[in-house]
mmCIF file with all atom_site columns, C-alpha atoms in Angstrom:
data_model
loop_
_atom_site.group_PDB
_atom_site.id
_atom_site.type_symbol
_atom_site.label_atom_id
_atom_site.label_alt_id
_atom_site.label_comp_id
_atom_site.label_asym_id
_atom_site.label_entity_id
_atom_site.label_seq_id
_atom_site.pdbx_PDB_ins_code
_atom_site.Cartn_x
_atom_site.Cartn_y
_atom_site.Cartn_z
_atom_site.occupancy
_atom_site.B_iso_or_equiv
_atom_site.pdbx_formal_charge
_atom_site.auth_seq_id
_atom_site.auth_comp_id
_atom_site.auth_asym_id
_atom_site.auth_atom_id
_atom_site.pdbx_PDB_model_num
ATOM 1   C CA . UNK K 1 1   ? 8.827   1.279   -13.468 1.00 0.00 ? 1   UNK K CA 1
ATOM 2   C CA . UNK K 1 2   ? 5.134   1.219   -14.450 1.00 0.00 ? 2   UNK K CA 1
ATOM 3   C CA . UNK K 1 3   ? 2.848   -2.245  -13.714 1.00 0.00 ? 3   UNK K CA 1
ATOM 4   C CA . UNK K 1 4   ? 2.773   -4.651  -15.357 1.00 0.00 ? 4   UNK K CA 1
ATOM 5   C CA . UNK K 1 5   ? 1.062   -7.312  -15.961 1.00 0.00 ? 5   UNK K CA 1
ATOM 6   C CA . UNK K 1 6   ? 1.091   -10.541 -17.707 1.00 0.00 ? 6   UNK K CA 1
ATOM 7   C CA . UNK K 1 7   ? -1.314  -13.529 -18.187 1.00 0.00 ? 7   UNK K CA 1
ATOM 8   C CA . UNK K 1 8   ? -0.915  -17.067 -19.439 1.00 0.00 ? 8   UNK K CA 1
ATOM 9   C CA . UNK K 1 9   ? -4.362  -18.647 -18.932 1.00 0.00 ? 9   UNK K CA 1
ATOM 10  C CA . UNK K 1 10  ? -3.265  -21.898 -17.161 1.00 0.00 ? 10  UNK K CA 1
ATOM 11  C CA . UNK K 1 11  ? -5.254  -24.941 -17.541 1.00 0.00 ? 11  UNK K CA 1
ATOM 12  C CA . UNK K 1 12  ? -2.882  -27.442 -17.681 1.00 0.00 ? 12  UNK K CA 1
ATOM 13  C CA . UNK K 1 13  ? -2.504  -31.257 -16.873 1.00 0.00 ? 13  UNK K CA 1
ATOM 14  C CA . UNK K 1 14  ? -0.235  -32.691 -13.944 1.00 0.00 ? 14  UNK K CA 1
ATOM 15  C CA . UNK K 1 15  ? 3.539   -31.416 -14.648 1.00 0.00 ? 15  UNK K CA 1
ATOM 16  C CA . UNK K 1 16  ? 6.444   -33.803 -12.674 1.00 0.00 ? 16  UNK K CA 1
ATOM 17  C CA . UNK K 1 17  ? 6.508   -32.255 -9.439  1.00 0.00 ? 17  UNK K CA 1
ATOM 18  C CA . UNK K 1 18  ? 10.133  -30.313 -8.347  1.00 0.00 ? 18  UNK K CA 1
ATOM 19  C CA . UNK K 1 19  ? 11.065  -29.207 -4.595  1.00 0.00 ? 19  UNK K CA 1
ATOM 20  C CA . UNK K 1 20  ? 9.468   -26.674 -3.347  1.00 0.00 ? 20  UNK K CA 1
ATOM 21  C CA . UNK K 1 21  ? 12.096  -23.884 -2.240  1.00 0.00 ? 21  UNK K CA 1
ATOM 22  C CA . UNK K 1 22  ? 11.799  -21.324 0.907   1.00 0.00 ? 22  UNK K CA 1
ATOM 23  C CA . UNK K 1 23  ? 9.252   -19.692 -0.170  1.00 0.00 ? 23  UNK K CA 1
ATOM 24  C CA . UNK K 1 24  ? 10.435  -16.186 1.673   1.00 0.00 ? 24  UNK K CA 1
ATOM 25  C CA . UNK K 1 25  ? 14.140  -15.323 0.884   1.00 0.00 ? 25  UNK K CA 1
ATOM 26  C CA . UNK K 1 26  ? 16.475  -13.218 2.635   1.00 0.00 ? 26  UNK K CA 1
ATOM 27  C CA . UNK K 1 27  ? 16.042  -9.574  2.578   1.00 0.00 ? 27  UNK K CA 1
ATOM 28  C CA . UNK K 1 28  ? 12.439  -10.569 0.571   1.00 0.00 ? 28  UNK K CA 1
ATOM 29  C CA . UNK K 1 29  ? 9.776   -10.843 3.034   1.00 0.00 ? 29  UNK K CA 1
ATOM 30  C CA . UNK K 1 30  ? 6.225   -10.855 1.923   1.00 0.00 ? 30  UNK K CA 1
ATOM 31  C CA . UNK K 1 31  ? 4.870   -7.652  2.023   1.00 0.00 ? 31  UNK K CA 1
ATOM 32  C CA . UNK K 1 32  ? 1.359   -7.268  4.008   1.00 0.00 ? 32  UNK K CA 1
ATOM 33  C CA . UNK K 1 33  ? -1.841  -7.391  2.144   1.00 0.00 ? 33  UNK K CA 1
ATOM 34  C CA . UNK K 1 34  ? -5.338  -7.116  2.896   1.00 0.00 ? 34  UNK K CA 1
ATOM 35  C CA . UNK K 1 35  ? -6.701  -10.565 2.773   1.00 0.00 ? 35  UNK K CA 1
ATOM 36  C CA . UNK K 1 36  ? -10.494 -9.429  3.079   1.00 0.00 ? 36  UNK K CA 1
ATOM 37  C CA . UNK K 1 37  ? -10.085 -6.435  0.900   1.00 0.00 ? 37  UNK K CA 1
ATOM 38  C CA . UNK K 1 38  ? -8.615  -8.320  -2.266  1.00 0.00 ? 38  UNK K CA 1
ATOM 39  C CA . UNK K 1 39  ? -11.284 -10.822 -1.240  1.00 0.00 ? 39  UNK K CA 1
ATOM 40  C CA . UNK K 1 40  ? -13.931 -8.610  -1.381  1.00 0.00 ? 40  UNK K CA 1
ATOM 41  C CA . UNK K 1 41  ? -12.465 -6.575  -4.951  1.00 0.00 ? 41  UNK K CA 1
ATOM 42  C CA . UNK K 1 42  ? -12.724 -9.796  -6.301  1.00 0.00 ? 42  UNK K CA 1
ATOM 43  C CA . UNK K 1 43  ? -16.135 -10.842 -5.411  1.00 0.00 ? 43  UNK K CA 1
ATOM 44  C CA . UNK K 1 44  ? -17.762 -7.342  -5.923  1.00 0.00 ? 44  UNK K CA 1
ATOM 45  C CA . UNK K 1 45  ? -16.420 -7.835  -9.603  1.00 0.00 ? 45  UNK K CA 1
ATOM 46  C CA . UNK K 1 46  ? -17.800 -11.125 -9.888  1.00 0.00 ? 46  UNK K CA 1
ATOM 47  C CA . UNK K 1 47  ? -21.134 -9.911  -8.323  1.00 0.00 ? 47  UNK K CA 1
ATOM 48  C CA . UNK K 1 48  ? -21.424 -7.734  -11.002 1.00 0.00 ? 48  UNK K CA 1
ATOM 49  C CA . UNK K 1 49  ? -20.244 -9.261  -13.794 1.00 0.00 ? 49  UNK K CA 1
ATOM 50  C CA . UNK K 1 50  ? -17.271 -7.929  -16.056 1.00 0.00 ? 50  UNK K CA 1
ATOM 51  C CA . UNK K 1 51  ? -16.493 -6.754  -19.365 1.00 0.00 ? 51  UNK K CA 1
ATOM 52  C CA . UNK K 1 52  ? -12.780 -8.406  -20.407 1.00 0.00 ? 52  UNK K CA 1
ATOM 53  C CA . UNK K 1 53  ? -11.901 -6.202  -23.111 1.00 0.00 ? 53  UNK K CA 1
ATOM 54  C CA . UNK K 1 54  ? -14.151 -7.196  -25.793 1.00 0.00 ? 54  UNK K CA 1
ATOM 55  C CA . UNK K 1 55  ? -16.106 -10.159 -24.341 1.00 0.00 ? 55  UNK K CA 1
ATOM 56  C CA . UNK K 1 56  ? -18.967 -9.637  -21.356 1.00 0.00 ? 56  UNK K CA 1
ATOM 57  C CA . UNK K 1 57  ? -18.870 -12.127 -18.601 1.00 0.00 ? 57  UNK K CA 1
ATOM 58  C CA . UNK K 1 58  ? -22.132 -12.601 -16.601 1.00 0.00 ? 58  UNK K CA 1
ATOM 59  C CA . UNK K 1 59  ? -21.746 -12.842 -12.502 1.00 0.00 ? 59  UNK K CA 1
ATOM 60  C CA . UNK K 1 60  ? -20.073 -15.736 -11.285 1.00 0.00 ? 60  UNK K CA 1
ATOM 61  C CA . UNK K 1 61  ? -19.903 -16.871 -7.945  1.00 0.00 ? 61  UNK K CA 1
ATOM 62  C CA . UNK K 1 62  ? -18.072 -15.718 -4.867  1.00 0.00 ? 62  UNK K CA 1
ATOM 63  C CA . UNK K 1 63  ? -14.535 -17.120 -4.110  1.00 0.00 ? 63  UNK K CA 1
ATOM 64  C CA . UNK K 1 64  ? -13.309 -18.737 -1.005  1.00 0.00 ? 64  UNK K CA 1
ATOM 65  C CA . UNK K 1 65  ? -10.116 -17.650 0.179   1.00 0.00 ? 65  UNK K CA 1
ATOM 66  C CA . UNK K 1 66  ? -7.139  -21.233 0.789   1.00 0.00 ? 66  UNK K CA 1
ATOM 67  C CA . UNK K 1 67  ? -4.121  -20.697 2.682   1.00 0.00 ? 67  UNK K CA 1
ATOM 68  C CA . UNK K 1 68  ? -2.697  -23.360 0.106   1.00 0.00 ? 68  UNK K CA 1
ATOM 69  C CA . UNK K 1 69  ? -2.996  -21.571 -2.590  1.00 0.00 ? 69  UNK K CA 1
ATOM 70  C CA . UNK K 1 70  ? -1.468  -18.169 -0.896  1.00 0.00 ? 70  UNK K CA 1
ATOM 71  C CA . UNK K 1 71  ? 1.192   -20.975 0.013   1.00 0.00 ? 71  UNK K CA 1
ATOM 72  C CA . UNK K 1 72  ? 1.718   -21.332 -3.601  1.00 0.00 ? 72  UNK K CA 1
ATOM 73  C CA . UNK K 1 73  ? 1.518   -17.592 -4.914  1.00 0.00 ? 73  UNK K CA 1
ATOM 74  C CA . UNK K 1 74  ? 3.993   -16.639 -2.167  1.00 0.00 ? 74  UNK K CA 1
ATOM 75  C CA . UNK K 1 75  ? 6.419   -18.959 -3.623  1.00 0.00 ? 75  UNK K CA 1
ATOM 76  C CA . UNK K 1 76  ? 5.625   -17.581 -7.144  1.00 0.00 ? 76  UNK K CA 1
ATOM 77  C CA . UNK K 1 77  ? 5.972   -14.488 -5.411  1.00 0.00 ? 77  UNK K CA 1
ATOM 78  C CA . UNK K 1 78  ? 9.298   -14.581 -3.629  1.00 0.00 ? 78  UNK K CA 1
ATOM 79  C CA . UNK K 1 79  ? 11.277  -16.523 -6.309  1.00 0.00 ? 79  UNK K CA 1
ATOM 80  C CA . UNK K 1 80  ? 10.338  -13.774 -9.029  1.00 0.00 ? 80  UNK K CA 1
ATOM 81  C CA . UNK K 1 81  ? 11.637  -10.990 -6.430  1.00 0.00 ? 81  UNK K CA 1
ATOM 82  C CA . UNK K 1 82  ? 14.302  -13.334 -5.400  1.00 0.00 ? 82  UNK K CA 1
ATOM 83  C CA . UNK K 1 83  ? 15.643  -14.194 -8.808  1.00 0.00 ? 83  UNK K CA 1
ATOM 84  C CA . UNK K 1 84  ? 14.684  -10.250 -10.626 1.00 0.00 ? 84  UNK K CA 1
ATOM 85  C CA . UNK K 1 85  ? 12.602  -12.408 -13.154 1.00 0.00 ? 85  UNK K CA 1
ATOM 86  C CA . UNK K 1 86  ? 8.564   -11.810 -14.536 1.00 0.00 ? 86  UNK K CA 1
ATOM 87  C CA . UNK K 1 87  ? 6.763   -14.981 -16.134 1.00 0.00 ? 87  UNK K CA 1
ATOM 88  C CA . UNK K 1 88  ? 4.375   -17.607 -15.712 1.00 0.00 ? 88  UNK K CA 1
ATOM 89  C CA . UNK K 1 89  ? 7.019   -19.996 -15.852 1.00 0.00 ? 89  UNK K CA 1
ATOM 90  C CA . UNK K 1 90  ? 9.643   -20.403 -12.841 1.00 0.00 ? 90  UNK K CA 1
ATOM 91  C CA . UNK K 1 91  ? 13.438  -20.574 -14.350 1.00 0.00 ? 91  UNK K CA 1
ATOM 92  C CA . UNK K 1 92  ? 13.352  -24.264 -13.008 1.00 0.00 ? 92  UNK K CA 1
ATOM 93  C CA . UNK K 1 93  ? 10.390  -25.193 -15.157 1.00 0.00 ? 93  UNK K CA 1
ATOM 94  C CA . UNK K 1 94  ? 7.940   -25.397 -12.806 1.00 0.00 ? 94  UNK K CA 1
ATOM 95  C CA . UNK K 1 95  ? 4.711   -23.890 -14.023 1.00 0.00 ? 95  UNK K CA 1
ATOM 96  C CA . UNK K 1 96  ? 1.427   -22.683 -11.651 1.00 0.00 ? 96  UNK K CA 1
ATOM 97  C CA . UNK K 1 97  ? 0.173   -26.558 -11.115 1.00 0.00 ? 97  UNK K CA 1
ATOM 98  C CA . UNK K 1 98  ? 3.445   -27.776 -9.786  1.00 0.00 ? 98  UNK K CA 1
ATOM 99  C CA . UNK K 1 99  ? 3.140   -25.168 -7.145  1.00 0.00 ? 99  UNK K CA 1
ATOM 100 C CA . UNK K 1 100 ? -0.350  -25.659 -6.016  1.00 0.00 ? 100 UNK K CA 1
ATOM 101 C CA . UNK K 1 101 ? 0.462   -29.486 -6.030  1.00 0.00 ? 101 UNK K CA 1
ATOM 102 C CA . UNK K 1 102 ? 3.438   -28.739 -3.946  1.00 0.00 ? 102 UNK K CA 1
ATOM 103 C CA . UNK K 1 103 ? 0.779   -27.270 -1.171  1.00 0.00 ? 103 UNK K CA 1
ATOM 104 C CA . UNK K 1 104 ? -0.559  -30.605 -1.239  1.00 0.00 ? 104 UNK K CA 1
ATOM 105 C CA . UNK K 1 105 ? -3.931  -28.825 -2.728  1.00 0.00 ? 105 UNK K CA 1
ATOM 106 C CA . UNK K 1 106 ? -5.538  -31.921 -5.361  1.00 0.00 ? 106 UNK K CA 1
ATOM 107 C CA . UNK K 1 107 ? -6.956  -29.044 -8.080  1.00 0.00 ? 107 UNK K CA 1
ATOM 108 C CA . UNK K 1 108 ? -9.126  -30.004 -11.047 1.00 0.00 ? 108 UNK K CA 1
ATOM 109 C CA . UNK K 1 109 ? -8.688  -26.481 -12.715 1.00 0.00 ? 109 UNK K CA 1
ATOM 110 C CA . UNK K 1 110 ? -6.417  -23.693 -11.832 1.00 0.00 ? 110 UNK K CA 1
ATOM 111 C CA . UNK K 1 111 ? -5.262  -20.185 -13.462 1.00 0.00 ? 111 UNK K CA 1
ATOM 112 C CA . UNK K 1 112 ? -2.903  -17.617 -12.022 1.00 0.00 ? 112 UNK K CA 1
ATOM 113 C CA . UNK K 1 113 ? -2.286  -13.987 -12.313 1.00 0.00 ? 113 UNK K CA 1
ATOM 114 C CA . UNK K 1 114 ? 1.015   -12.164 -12.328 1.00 0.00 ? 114 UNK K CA 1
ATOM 115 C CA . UNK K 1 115 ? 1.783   -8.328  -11.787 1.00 0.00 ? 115 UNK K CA 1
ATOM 116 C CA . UNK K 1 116 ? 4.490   -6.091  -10.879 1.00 0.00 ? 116 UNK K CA 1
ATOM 117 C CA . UNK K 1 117 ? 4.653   -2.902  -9.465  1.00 0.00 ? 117 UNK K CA 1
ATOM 118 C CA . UNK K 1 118 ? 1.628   -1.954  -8.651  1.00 0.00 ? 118 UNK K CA 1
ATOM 119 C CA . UNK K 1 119 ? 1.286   -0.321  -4.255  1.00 0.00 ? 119 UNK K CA 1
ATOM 120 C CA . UNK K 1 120 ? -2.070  -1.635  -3.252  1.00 0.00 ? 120 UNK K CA 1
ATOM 121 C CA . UNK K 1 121 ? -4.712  -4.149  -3.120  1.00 0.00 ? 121 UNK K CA 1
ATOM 122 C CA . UNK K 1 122 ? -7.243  -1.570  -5.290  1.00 0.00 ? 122 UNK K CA 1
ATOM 123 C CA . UNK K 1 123 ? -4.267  -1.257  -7.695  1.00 0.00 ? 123 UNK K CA 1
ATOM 124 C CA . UNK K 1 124 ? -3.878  -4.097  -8.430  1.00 0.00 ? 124 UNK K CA 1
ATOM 125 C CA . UNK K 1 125 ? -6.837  -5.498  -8.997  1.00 0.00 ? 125 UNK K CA 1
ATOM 126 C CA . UNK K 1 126 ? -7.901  -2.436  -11.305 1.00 0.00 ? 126 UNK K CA 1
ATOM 127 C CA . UNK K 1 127 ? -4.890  -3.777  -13.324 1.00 0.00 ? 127 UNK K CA 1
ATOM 128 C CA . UNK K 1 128 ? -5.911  -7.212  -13.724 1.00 0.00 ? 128 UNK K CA 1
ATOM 129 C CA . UNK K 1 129 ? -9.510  -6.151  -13.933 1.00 0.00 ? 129 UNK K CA 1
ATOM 130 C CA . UNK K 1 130 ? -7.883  -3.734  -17.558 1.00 0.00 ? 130 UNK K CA 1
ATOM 131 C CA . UNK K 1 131 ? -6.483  -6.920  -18.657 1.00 0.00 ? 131 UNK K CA 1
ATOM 132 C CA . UNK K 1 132 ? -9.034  -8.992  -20.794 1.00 0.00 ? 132 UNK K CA 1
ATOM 133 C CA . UNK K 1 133 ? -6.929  -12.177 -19.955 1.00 0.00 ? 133 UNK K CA 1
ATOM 134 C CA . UNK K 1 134 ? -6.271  -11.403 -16.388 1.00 0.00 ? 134 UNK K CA 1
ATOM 135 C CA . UNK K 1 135 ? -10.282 -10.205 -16.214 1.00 0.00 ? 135 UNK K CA 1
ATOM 136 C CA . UNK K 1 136 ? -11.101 -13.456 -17.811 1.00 0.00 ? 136 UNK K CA 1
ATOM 137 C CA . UNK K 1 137 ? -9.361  -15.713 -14.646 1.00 0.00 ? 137 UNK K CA 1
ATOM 138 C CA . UNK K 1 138 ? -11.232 -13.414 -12.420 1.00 0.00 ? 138 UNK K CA 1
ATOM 139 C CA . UNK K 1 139 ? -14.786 -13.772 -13.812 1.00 0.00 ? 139 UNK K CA 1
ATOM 140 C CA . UNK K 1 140 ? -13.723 -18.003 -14.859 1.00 0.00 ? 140 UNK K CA 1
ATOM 141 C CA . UNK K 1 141 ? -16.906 -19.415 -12.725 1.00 0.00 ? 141 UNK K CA 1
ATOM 142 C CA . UNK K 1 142 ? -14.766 -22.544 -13.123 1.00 0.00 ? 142 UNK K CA 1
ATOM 143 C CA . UNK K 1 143 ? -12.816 -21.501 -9.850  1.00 0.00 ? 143 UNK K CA 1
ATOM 144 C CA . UNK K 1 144 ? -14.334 -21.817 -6.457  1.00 0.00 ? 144 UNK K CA 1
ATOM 145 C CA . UNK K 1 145 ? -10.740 -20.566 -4.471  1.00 0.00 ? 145 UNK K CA 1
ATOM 146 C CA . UNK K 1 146 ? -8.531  -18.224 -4.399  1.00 0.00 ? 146 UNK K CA 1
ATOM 147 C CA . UNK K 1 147 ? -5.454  -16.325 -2.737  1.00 0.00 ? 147 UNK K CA 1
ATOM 148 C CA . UNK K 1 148 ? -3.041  -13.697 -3.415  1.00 0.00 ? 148 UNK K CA 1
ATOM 149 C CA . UNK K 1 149 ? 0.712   -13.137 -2.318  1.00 0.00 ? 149 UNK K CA 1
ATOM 150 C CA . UNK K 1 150 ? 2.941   -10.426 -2.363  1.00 0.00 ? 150 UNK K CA 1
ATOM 151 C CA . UNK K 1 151 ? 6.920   -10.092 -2.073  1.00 0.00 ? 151 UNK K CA 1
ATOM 152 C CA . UNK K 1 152 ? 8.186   -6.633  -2.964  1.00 0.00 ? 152 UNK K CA 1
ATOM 153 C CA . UNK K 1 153 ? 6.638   -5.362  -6.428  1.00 0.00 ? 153 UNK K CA 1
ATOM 154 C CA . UNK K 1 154 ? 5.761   -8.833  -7.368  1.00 0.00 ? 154 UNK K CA 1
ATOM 155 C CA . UNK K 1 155 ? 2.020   -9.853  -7.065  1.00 0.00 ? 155 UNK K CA 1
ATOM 156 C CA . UNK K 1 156 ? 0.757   -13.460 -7.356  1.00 0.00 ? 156 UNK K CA 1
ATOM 157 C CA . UNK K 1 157 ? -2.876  -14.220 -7.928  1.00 0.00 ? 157 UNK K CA 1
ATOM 158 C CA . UNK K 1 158 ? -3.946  -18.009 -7.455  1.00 0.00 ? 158 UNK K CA 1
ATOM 159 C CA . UNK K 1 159 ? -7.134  -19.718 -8.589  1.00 0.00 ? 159 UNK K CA 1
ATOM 160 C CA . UNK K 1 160 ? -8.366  -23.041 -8.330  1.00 0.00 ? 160 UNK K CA 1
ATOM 161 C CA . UNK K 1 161 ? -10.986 -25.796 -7.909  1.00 0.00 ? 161 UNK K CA 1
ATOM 162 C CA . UNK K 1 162 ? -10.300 -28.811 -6.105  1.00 0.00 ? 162 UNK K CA 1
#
């Protein structure tokens, strides 16, 4: 199947909170990634400033990588790969912001990034760096954090500012 990848820019207020599930589920495990590497793809993009399809965003600055919100893409992650869905939205409801609140994380802004089936770190960023909306997350100098998770072919990118 060829990557995709999906964005629904996510600025959105306080949803009701729902349980957060186990975020790895059986015969799902997160697949490694390279932390510092999607780290650094980021920030080199940011450095440099982007053109998102028809709009050019000036540098931004660097991201910090939270172990909150790779708590919440890894749960984004595995229940995609766990329930063969794609989307923004979880089939419970629960959106981006419910996740990150689950981590405990208090965000002011947050956006997220989606993609499937792309094999690498370089991959996938290229992809989201193609995708004026995904592009447009990445270069938002509104967000100060970041993480990414992977389960299988599913790819979660998390943004936020506390």
């Amino acid at each position: 199947m060829a990557p995709l990848a999906v964005l629904l820019p996510l600025f959105l207020s306080l949803h009701s909170l729902s349980p957060v599930k186990d975020p790895v589920l059986p015969g799902k495990d997160p697949a490694p990634i390279n932390k510092t590497l999607l780290l650094q793809l980021i920030n080199e993009t940011r450095k440099k400033g982007c053109r998102c399809g028809d709009a050019w965003y000036p540098a931004a600055p660097a991201l910090n990588w939270n172990s909150q919100l790779e708590q919440a893409a890894l749960v984004h992650s595995s229940d995609m790969a766990g329930n063969n869905y794609f989307a923004h939205a979880a089939q419970d409801g629960s959106r981006a912001g419910d996740r990150i609140d689950n981590t405990g994380y208090h965000w002011r802004t947050y956006g997220e990034n989606i993609a499937f089936g792309y094999r690498s770190e370089k991959e996938v960023v290229r992809g989201w760096i193609q995708s004026p909306g995904h592009c447009k997350n990445i270069m938002n100098k509104a967000f100060k954090e970041m993480a990414v998770a992977r389960v299988g072919d599913y790819w979660t990118q998390v943004f936020a500012t506390k």
